[in-house]
XYZ file of C-alpha atoms in Angstrom:
258
model
C 14.879 13.460 20.005
C 18.294 12.102 20.926
C 18.905 8.486 19.877
C 21.541 6.012 21.048
C 22.344 3.003 18.839
C 24.512 0.256 20.298
C 26.917 -1.881 18.274
C 27.468 -4.885 20.532
C 30.299 -7.410 20.605
C 29.109 -10.913 19.760
C 29.736 -13.556 22.403
C 28.410 -16.788 23.864
C 26.985 -15.188 27.006
C 23.769 -16.425 28.581
C 20.633 -14.345 28.185
C 20.827 -13.195 31.807
C 24.256 -11.669 31.158
C 23.028 -10.112 27.914
C 20.084 -8.548 29.727
C 22.408 -7.122 32.383
C 24.567 -5.620 29.620
C 21.502 -4.012 28.021
C 20.601 -2.489 31.402
C 24.089 -0.992 31.658
C 23.924 0.365 28.109
C 20.524 1.956 28.710
C 22.053 3.736 31.705
C 24.820 4.985 29.378
C 22.228 6.205 26.898
C 20.319 8.067 29.599
C 23.498 9.682 30.883
C 24.182 10.864 27.322
C 20.745 12.459 27.180
C 19.163 9.910 24.838
C 15.465 9.084 25.111
C 15.663 6.068 22.778
C 18.178 3.184 22.782
C 18.391 0.720 19.859
C 20.072 -2.706 20.097
C 20.953 -5.373 17.472
C 18.908 -8.233 16.058
C 18.387 -11.034 18.589
C 20.225 -9.101 21.283
C 18.383 -11.667 23.382
C 19.453 -14.514 23.298
C 22.165 -13.825 20.651
C 22.005 -14.221 16.875
C 24.434 -17.134 16.630
C 22.905 -19.260 19.400
C 21.393 -21.721 16.894
C 18.818 -24.234 18.151
C 19.209 -22.857 21.668
C 17.284 -19.805 20.435
C 14.099 -21.891 20.360
C 14.601 -23.118 23.922
C 15.373 -19.606 25.173
C 12.309 -18.166 23.438
C 10.028 -20.775 25.017
C 11.610 -20.691 28.465
C 12.177 -16.968 29.009
C 11.359 -14.901 25.924
C 8.313 -13.230 27.459
C 10.104 -12.840 30.784
C 12.900 -10.996 28.957
C 10.288 -8.872 27.196
C 8.748 -7.976 30.564
C 12.206 -7.157 31.950
C 12.863 -4.794 29.034
C 9.500 -3.128 29.637
C 10.387 -2.601 33.319
C 13.776 -1.213 32.306
C 12.145 1.284 29.934
C 9.736 2.389 32.670
C 12.438 2.703 35.337
C 14.938 4.519 33.114
C 12.418 6.655 31.188
C 14.255 5.589 28.014
C 12.415 3.892 25.147
C 14.106 0.657 24.043
C 14.168 -1.149 20.703
C 15.761 -4.584 20.755
C 15.889 -7.785 18.789
C 14.478 -10.766 20.696
C 13.262 -14.316 20.032
C 9.660 -14.919 21.118
C 7.197 -17.766 20.947
C 3.946 -16.745 19.283
C 1.084 -19.079 18.320
C 3.233 -22.160 18.740
C 6.126 -20.900 16.579
C 9.324 -18.921 17.213
C 9.635 -15.469 15.663
C 12.638 -13.205 15.181
C 11.196 -9.985 16.560
C 11.974 -6.334 17.066
C 10.276 -5.004 20.184
C 9.648 -1.411 21.158
C 9.220 -0.648 24.848
C 8.087 2.856 25.756
C 7.699 4.045 29.341
C 4.098 3.589 30.413
C 3.004 1.972 27.119
C 2.237 -1.578 26.033
C 5.067 -3.402 24.212
C 5.013 -3.248 20.420
C 6.195 -6.466 18.729
C 7.110 -6.831 15.062
C 8.066 -10.257 13.662
C 10.686 -10.186 10.884
C 9.088 -10.909 7.517
C 12.175 -11.456 5.340
C 14.077 -14.324 6.915
C 17.688 -14.540 5.738
C 19.323 -17.841 4.748
C 18.563 -21.437 5.671
C 19.831 -20.690 9.182
C 16.963 -18.319 9.985
C 14.361 -20.250 8.009
C 15.071 -23.362 10.099
C 14.617 -21.448 13.361
C 11.793 -18.983 12.777
C 8.401 -18.547 11.252
C 8.271 -15.392 9.096
C 6.074 -12.578 10.304
C 2.819 -11.933 8.512
C 1.857 -8.466 9.752
C 3.127 -5.219 8.199
C 5.702 -3.340 10.267
C 4.047 -1.016 12.784
C 4.366 2.734 13.067
C 4.344 4.181 16.578
C 4.905 7.571 18.171
C 8.222 8.115 19.954
C 9.185 11.530 21.215
C 6.734 13.234 18.879
C 8.002 11.355 15.819
C 6.439 8.504 13.858
C 8.770 5.500 13.989
C 8.662 2.278 11.979
C 10.259 -1.055 12.872
C 12.150 -3.447 10.592
C 14.671 -6.222 11.236
C 17.941 -6.630 9.288
C 17.172 -8.242 5.885
C 13.811 -6.412 5.776
C 15.539 -3.077 5.162
C 17.354 -4.421 2.099
C 13.994 -4.629 0.322
C 13.143 -1.077 -0.768
C 9.441 -1.870 -0.735
C 9.357 -2.189 3.049
C 10.973 1.170 3.764
C 8.864 2.866 1.091
C 5.720 1.371 2.640
C 6.652 2.805 6.032
C 7.455 6.196 4.516
C 4.154 6.290 2.622
C 2.352 5.529 5.880
C 4.005 8.502 7.529
C 7.123 7.119 9.209
C 9.811 9.714 9.843
C 12.389 7.338 11.336
C 12.979 3.603 10.737
C 14.576 1.585 13.545
C 16.478 -1.514 12.402
C 18.072 -4.064 14.749
C 20.394 -6.116 12.530
C 22.894 -8.987 12.510
C 24.828 -8.534 9.286
C 27.361 -11.331 8.615
C 30.700 -10.008 7.400
C 31.257 -10.100 3.605
C 32.014 -7.711 0.725
C 28.278 -7.515 0.021
C 27.567 -6.760 3.686
C 30.116 -3.939 3.623
C 28.270 -2.457 0.632
C 24.914 -2.796 2.383
C 26.079 -1.051 5.546
C 28.028 1.693 3.790
C 25.754 2.350 0.797
C 22.316 0.752 0.952
C 21.399 2.117 4.385
C 22.025 5.803 3.580
C 20.275 5.340 0.222
C 17.191 3.966 2.003
C 17.193 7.116 4.121
C 17.705 9.398 1.118
C 15.187 7.847 -1.276
C 12.438 7.879 1.370
C 13.448 11.095 3.158
C 13.520 9.350 6.550
C 16.073 8.704 9.286
C 17.369 5.140 9.556
C 18.915 3.749 12.758
C 20.888 0.578 11.955
C 22.307 -1.275 14.983
C 24.575 -4.260 14.210
C 26.854 -6.714 16.019
C 30.622 -6.739 15.673
C 33.225 -9.432 16.308
C 32.236 -13.099 16.096
C 30.335 -15.823 17.917
C 30.464 -19.584 17.397
C 28.700 -19.343 14.017
C 29.161 -15.924 12.441
C 31.533 -12.993 12.072
C 29.683 -9.702 11.879
C 30.172 -6.638 9.714
C 29.704 -3.888 12.276
C 29.446 -0.473 10.575
C 26.314 0.474 12.502
C 25.017 3.925 11.598
C 22.346 6.565 11.983
C 21.514 7.943 8.535
C 19.692 11.182 7.763
C 17.185 12.078 5.014
C 19.921 13.742 2.942
C 21.948 10.490 2.903
C 24.536 11.697 5.390
C 25.547 9.693 8.452
C 24.854 11.483 11.705
C 26.876 8.828 13.526
C 28.706 5.657 12.484
C 30.746 2.859 14.030
C 33.771 0.973 12.751
C 33.749 -2.632 11.632
C 35.312 -4.331 14.641
C 34.712 -2.564 17.977
C 31.645 -2.075 20.178
C 30.267 1.451 20.106
C 27.503 3.723 21.302
C 26.316 6.042 18.535
C 24.531 9.233 19.551
C 22.562 11.497 17.224
C 20.020 14.275 17.601
C 17.073 13.628 15.295
C 15.600 16.889 14.017
C 13.331 16.506 10.964
C 13.195 20.271 10.532
C 16.926 20.367 9.817
C 16.304 18.431 6.585
C 13.442 20.455 5.121
C 15.642 21.602 2.244
C 16.503 18.004 1.364
C 12.821 17.057 1.276
C 12.012 20.053 -0.895
C 14.808 19.231 -3.319
C 14.009 15.501 -3.405
C 10.220 15.180 -3.005
C 10.109 11.510 -3.940
C 6.954 10.627 -2.022
C 5.017 13.632 -3.275
C 6.059 12.969 -6.876
C 5.546 9.198 -6.787
C 3.140 7.976 -9.488
C 1.580 4.535 -9.703
C 3.276 2.194 -12.197
């Protein structure tokens, strides 16, 4: 399976413009031979939009979700994107997976980061799903979720081979460490692939770390972006290429209850 991960430049664009940009990027991914395209946290309507996120989620969140589903069907490219949605009277910070010909899969972020997110969203209550994409079992997380080892280990124990993570990582020394070190360690310690798609640049509220990456089960980076420029990362995901790593580091097989 060939995966495209998009590091997007933060801006104050309206959701309609953001959706048009996603359409263009999916076309890029398809031209590059990718069958899956992954976008950052709250790609719609933008992570730094503040209280406007609630209004956007109520007014057009499900319309945007339907538009992404149509785009996946028309392009024959599966799409993972961050989006704000209204569910059961509250706003959730969601990762959605749209596969051609399949019903949308929605996961609401469980680990909300900072007072900013906690004032805008209700935390998700359901475990992250595992779905089939291109013959692989894929799990969904959002940003801060992946920094908790328990969540990635849970997905790995349930059979996930790849973990898809839309993120919005504010720039800081700690964020640099997370992007450069924690993400490949999560891949290594669970013997999974991790696709980590971040913003770069700045909006009216945040500057972002960038450093998006696609990490492999041996801890290597199959593709990575810099810290300041938009990028499309492309990687071929072949679990069989990492059999030796799994044999040398059989963490899941050797795990004992504590």
